[in-house]
GROMACS .gro file of C-alpha atoms in nm:
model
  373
    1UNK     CA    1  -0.898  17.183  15.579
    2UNK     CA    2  -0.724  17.071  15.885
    3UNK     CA    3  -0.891  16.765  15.851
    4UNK     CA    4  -0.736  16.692  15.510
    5UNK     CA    5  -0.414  16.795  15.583
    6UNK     CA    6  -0.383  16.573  15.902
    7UNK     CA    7  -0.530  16.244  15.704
    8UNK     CA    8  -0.234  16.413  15.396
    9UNK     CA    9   0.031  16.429  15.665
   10UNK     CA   10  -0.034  16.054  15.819
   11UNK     CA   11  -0.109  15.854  15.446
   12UNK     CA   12  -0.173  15.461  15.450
   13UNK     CA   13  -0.125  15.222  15.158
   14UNK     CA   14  -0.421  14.997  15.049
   15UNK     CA   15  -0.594  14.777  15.279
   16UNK     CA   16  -0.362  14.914  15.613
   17UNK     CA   17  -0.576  15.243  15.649
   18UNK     CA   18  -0.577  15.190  16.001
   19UNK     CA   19  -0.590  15.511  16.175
   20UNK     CA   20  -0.782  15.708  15.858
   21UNK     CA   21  -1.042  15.467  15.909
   22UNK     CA   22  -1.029  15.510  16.278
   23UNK     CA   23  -1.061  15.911  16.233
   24UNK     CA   24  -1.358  15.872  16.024
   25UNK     CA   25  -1.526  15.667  16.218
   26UNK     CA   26  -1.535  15.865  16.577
   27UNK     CA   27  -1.601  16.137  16.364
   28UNK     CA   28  -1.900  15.990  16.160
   29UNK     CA   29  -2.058  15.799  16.518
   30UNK     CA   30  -1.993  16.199  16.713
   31UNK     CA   31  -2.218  16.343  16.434
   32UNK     CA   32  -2.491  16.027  16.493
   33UNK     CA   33  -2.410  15.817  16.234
   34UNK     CA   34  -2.460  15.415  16.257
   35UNK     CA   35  -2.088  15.309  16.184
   36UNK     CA   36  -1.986  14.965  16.032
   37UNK     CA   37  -1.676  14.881  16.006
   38UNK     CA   38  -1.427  14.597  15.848
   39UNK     CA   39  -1.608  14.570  15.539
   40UNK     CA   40  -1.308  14.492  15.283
   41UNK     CA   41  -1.073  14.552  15.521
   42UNK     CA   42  -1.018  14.844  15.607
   43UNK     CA   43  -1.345  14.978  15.453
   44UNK     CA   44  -1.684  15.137  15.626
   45UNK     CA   45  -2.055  15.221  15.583
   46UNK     CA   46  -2.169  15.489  15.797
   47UNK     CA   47  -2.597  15.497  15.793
   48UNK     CA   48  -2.866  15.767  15.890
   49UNK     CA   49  -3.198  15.791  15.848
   50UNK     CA   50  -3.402  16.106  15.838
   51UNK     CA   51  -3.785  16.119  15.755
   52UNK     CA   52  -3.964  15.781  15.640
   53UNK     CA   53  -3.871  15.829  15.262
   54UNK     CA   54  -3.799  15.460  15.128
   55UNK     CA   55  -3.488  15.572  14.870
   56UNK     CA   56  -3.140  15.462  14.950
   57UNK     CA   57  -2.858  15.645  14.872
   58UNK     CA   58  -2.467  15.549  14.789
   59UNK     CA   59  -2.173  15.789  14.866
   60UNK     CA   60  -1.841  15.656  14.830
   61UNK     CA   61  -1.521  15.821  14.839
   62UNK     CA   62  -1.146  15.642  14.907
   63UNK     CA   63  -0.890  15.665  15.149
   64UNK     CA   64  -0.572  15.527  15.079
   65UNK     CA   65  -0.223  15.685  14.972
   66UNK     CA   66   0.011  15.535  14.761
   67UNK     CA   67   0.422  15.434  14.765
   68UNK     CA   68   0.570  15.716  14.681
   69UNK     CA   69   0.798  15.974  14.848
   70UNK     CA   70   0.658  16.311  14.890
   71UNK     CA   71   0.832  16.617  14.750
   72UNK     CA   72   0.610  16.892  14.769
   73UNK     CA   73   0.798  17.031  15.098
   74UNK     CA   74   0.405  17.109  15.240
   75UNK     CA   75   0.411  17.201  15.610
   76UNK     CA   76   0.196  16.915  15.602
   77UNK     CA   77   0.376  16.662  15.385
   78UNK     CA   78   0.387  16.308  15.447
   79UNK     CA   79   0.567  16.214  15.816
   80UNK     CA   80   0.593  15.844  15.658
   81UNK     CA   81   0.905  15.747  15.410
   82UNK     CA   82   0.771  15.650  15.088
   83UNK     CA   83   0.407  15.662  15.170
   84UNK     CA   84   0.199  15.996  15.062
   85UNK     CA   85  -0.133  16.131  14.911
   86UNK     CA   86  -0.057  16.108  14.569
   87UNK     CA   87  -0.400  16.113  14.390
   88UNK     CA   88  -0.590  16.320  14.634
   89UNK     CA   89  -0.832  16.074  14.827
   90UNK     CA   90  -0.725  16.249  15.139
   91UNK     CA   91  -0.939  16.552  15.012
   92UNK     CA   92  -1.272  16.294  14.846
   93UNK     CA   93  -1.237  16.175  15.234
   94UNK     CA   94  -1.285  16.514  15.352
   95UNK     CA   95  -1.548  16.653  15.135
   96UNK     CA   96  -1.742  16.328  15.177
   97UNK     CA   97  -1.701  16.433  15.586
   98UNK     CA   98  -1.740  16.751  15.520
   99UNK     CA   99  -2.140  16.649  15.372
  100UNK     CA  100  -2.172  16.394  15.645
  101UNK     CA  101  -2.139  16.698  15.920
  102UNK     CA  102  -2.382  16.899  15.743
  103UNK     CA  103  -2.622  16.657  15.654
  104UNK     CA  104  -2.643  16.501  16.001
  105UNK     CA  105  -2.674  16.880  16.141
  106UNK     CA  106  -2.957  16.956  15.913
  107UNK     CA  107  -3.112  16.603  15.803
  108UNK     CA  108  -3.315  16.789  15.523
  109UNK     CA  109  -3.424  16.440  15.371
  110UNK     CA  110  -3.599  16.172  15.372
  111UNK     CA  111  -3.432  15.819  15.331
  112UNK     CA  112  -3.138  15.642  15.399
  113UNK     CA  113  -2.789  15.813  15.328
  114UNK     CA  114  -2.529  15.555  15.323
  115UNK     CA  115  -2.157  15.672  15.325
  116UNK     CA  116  -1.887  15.467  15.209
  117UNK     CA  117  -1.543  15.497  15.287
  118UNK     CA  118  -1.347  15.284  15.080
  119UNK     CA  119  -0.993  15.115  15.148
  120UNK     CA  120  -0.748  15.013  14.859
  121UNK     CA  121  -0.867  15.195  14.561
  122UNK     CA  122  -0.567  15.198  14.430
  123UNK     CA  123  -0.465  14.830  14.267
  124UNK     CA  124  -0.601  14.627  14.472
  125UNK     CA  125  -0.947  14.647  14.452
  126UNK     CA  126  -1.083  14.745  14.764
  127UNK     CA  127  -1.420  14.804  14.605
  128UNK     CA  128  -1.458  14.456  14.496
  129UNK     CA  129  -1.361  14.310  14.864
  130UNK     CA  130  -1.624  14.567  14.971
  131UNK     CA  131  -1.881  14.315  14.757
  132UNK     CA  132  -1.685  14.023  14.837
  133UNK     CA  133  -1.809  14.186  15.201
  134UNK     CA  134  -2.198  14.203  15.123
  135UNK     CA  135  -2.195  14.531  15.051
  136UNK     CA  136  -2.511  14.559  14.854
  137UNK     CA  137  -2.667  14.312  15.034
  138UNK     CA  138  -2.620  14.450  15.389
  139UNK     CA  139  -2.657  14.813  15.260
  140UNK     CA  140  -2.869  14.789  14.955
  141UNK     CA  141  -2.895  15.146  14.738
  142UNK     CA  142  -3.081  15.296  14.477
  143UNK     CA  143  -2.834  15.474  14.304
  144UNK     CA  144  -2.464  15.551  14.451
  145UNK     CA  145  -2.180  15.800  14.326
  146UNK     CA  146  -1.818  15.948  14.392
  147UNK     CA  147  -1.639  16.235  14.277
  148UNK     CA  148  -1.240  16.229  14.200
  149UNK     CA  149  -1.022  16.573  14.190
  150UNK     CA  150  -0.898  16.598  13.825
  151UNK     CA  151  -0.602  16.802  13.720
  152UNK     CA  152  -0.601  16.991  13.428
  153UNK     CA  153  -0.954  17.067  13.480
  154UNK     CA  154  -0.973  17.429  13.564
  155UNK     CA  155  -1.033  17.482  13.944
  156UNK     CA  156  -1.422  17.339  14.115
  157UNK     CA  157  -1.579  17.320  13.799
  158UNK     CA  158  -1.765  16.985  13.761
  159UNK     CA  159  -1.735  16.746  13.524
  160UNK     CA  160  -1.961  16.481  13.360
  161UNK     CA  161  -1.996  16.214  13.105
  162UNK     CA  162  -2.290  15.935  13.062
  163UNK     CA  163  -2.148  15.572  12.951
  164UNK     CA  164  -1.801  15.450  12.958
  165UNK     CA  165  -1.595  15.740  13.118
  166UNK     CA  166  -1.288  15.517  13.218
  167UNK     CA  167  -1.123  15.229  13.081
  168UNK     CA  168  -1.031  14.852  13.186
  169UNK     CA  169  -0.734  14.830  13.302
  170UNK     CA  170  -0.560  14.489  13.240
  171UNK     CA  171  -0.187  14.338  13.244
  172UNK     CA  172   0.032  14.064  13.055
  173UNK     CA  173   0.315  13.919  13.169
  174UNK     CA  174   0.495  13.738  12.855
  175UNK     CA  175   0.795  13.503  12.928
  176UNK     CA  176   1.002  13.398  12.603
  177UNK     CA  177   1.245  13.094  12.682
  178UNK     CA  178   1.507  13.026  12.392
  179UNK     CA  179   1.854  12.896  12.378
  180UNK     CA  180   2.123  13.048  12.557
  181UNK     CA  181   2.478  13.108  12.353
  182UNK     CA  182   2.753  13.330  12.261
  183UNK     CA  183   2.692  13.628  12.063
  184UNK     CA  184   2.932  13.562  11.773
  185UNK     CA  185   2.772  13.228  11.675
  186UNK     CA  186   2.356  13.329  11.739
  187UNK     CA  187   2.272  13.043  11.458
  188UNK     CA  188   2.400  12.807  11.771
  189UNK     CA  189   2.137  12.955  11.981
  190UNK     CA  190   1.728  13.071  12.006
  191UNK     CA  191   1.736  13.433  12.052
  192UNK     CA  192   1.441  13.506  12.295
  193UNK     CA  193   1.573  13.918  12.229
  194UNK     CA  194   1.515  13.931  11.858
  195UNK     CA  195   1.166  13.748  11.884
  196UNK     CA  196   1.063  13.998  12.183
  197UNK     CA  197   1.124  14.328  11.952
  198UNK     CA  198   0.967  14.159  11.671
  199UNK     CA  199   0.624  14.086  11.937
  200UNK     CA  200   0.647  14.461  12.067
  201UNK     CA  201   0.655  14.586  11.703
  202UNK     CA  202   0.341  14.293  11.658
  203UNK     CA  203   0.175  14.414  11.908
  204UNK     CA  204   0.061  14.760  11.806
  205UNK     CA  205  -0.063  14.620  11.447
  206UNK     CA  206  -0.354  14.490  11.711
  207UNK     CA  207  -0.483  14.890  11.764
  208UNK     CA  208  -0.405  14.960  11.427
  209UNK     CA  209  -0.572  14.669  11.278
  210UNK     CA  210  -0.799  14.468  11.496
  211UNK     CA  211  -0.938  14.730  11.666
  212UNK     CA  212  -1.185  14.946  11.516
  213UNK     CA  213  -1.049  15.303  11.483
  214UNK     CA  214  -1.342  15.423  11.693
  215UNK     CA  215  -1.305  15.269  12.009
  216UNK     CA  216  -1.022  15.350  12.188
  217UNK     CA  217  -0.784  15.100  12.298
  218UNK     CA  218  -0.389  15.077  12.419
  219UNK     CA  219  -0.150  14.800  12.461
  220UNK     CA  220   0.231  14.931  12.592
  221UNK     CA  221   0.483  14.741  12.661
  222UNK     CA  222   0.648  14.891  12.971
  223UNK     CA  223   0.897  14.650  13.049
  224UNK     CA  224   1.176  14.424  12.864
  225UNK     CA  225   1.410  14.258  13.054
  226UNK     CA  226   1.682  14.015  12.917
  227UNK     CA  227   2.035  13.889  12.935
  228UNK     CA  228   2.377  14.104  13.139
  229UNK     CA  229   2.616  14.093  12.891
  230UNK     CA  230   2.644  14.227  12.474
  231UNK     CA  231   2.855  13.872  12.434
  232UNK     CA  232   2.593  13.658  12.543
  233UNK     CA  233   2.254  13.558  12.389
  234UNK     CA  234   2.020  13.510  12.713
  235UNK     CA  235   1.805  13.248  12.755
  236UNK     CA  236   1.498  13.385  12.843
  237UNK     CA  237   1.355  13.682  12.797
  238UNK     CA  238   1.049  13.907  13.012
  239UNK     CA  239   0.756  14.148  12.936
  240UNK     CA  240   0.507  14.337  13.098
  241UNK     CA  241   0.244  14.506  12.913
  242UNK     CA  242  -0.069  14.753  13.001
  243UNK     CA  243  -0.354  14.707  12.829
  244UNK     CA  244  -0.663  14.963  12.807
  245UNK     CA  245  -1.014  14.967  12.669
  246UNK     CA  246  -1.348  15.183  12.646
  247UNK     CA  247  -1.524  14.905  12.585
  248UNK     CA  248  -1.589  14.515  12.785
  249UNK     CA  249  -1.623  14.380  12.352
  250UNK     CA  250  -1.265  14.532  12.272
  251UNK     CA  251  -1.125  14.432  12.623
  252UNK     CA  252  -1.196  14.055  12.535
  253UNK     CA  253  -1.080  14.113  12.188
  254UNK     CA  254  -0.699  14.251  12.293
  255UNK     CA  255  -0.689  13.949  12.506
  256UNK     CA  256  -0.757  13.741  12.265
  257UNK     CA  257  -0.514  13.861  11.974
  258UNK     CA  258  -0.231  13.912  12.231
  259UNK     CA  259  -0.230  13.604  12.302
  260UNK     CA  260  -0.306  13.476  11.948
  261UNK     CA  261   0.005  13.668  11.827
  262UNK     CA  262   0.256  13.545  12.146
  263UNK     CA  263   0.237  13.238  12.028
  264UNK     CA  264   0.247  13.227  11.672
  265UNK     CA  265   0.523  13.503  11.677
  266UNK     CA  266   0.717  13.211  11.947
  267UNK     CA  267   0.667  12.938  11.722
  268UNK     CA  268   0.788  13.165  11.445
  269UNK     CA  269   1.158  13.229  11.603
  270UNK     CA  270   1.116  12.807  11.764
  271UNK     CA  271   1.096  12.928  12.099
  272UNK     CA  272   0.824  12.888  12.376
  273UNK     CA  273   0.677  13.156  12.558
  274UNK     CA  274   0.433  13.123  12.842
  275UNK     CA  275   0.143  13.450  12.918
  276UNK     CA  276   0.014  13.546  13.223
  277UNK     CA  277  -0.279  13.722  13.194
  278UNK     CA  278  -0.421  13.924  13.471
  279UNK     CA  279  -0.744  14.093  13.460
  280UNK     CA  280  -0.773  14.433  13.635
  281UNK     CA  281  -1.070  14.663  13.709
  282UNK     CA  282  -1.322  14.686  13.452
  283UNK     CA  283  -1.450  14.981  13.210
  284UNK     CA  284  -1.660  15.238  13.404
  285UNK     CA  285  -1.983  15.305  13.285
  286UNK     CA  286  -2.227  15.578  13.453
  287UNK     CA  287  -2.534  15.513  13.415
  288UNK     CA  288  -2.723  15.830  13.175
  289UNK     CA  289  -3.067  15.837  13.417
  290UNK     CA  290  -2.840  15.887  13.718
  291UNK     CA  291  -2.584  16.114  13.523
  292UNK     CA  292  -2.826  16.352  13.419
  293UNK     CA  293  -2.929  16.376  13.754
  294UNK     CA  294  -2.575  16.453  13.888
  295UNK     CA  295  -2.566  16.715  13.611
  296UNK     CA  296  -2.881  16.865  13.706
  297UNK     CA  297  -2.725  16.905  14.097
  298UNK     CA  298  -2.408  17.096  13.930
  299UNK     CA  299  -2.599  17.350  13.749
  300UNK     CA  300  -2.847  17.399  14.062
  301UNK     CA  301  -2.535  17.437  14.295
  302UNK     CA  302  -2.261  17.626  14.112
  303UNK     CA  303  -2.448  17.744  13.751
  304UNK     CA  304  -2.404  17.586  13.439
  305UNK     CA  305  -2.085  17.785  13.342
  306UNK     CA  306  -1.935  17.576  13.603
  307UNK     CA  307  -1.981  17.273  13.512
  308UNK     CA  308  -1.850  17.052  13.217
  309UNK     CA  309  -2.108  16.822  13.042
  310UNK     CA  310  -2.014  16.551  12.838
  311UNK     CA  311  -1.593  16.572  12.821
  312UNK     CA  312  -1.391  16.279  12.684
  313UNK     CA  313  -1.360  15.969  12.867
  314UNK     CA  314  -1.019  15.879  13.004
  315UNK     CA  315  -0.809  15.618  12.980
  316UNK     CA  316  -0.718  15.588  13.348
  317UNK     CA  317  -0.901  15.321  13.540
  318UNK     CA  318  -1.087  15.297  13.862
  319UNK     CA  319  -1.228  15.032  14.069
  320UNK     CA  320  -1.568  15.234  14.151
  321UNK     CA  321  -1.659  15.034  13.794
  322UNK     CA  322  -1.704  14.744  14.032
  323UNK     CA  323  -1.985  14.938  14.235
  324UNK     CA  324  -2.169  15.053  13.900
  325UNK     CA  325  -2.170  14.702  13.783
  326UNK     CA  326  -2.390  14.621  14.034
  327UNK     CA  327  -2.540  14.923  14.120
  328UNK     CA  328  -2.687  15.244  13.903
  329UNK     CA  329  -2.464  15.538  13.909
  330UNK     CA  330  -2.248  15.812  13.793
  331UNK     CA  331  -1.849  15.912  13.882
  332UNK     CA  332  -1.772  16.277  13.865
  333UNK     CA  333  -1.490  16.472  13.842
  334UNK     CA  334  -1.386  16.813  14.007
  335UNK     CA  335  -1.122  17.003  13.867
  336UNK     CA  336  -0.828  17.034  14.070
  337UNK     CA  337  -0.684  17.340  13.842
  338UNK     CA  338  -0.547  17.417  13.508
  339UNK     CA  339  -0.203  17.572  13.332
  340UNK     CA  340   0.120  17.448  13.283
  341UNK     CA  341   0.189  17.458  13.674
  342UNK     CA  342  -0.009  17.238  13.760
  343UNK     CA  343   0.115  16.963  13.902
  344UNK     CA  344  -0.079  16.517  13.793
  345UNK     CA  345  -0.191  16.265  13.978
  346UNK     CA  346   0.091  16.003  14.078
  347UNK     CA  347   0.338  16.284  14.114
  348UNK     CA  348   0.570  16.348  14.373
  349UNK     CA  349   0.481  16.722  14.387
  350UNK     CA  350   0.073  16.640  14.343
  351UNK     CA  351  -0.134  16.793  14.628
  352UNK     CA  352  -0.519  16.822  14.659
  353UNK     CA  353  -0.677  17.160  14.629
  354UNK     CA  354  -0.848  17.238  14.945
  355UNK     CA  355  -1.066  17.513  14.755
  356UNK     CA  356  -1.213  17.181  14.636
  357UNK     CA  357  -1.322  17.091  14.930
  358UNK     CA  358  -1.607  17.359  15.002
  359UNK     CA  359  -1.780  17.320  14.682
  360UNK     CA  360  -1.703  16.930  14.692
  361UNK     CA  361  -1.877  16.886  15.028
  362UNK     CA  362  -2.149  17.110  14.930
  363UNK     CA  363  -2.243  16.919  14.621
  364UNK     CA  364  -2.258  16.623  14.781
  365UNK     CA  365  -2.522  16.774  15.041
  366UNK     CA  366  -2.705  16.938  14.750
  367UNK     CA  367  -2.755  16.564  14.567
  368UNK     CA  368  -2.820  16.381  14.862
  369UNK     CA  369  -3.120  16.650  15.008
  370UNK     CA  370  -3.260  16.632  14.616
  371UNK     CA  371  -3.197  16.249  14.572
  372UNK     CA  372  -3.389  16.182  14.922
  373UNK     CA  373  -3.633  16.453  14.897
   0.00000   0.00000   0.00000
């Protein structure tokens, strides 16, 4: 626990995990762990070998904070402006530590453990610079996994789901250039305002009616920004959009009607308007053989009463879909604790449950001695 709240207290943004990454290192190499380091950055692979079983396991959990100013008022709250533990990888880094102590204590398997510590989860892909790095080539595996607190899930129960658990998670950046003029004489002018409410109102008729009603799929327009003044018709005007899907067919199909209907809603009001389209991480999909398996290691550990099979995917992305693309796996959750005060992910007043960190550490030492037995 002190662990956690020290790496809580000192938080790092993406790629500049500097000193977590230092911690976990002397810590990993004191317990006899091979240690390399500056893979994607900021990222590591610890190794050890027990026994002369040929199976190769993958345990990855992330490190880094995000920019946003604590308000919990925790004894152990952030010491950096604007920087904190927001999402709760300071307590994945310590249960993944927390199995690395044991397991190197007891090395009750046979095989190769291989623990990942992962920079930049959050944006910026830190998984895919860990592949840009040779990370399956330098430290092939036979199956690899990683656990994320969850709240709203009640408290250390464990959650599964085989297939696509989260979505894609994908942006749009439309720019809509008209003619600028005064407000009492619009037929003077190309109103890039009246052609950007008529897109956001286009826009959803893509869920509604592109999309079929089973697959689940978002598009929001976050952002809208245009002209200073009620007088004046702008010249330009700029969106930002989110868009979300369960499933890689539907991802390529909201691309593809997005920008189908930009355009022809432009050429509609005789204006241009120029996309920028910027793929983010991709849909995560465990894997059922090694999903089952997890499963199997929640009921042996904590009973099946405790665990949650199956639940509805999410529509929240993460970037360990880059690892399963490449690699057979599963991404669990833990549940960081239920009722109306409990505080989400990306909150100000978010912290990690360090009850979680007991049973979270002890499932990963229960999967890796049954994976490597």
């Amino acid at each position: 626990m002190a662990l956690r709240h020290h790496i809580h207290q000192h938080p790092e943004l993406g790629f500049e995990e500097y000193q977590t990454s230092d911690l976990v290192a002397a810590k990993l190499q004191s317990w006899g762990y091979a240690v390399n380091r500056g893979i994607g950055g900021t990222g590591l692979v610890a190794v050890l070998q027990a026994g002369h079983g040929p199976r190769r396991l993958g345990l990855r959990a992330d490190m880094d904070a995000l920019p946003i100013q604590e308000q919990t008022g925790l004894p152990y709250s952030s010491v950096y402006q604007g920087k904190m533990h927001a999402c709760g990888h300071d307590g994945h880094t310590a249960m993944l530590l927390g199995a690395a102590r044991y397991l190197a204590a007891t090395r009750q398997f046979s095989g190769t453990l291989q623990l990942i510590f992962q920079p930049a989860e959050e944006g910026l892909a830190g998984a895919r610079r860990m592949l840009d790095d040779g990370l399956f080539e330098r430290f092939p595996c036979d199956a690899i996994f990683a656990m994320h607190n969850m709240p709203g899930f009640p408290e250390r129960k464990l959650v599964f789901h085989s297939g696509a658990f989260m979505a894609s998670s994908d942006r749009a950046s439309i720019t809509l250039t008209g003619k600028g003029g005064h407000g009492a004489e619009p037929h003077k002018a190309i109103d890039p305002v009246v052609a950007a409410a008529s897109i956001v109102l286009g826009l959803q008729t893509i869920v509604a009616r592109n999309v079929d009603a089973q697959h689940p799929a978002v598009i929001t327009v976050g952002s809208i920004k245009s002209g200073e003044a009620p007088n004046v018709i702008p010249q330009s005007a700029h969106m930002e959009l989110s868009i979300r899907a369960l499933d890689a067919g539907v991802r390529d199909l909201l691309q593809r009607r997005i920008r189908q209907l930009v355009a022809a809603q432009a050429q509609s009001f005789d204006l241009s308007a120029a996309i920028d389209y910027c793929e983010g991480y991709p849909v995560l999909v465990n894997s059922a053989a090694e999903t089952a398996f997890a499963q199997r290691i929640g009921e042996e550990l904590v009973g099946a009463d405790n665990i949650i099979c199956d639940t509805r995917p999410l529509m929240g992305s993460e970037d360990f879909a880059y690892l399963l693309q490449h690699c057979p796996g599963s991404y669990l959750l833990i549940g960081n604790g239920a009722g109306e005060q409990v505080c989400t992910v990306h909150n100000s007043g978010y912290d990690f449950n360090d009850r979680c960190i007991v049973t979270g550490a002890a499932y990963w030492a229960h999967l890796t001695e049954r994976f490597l037995s």
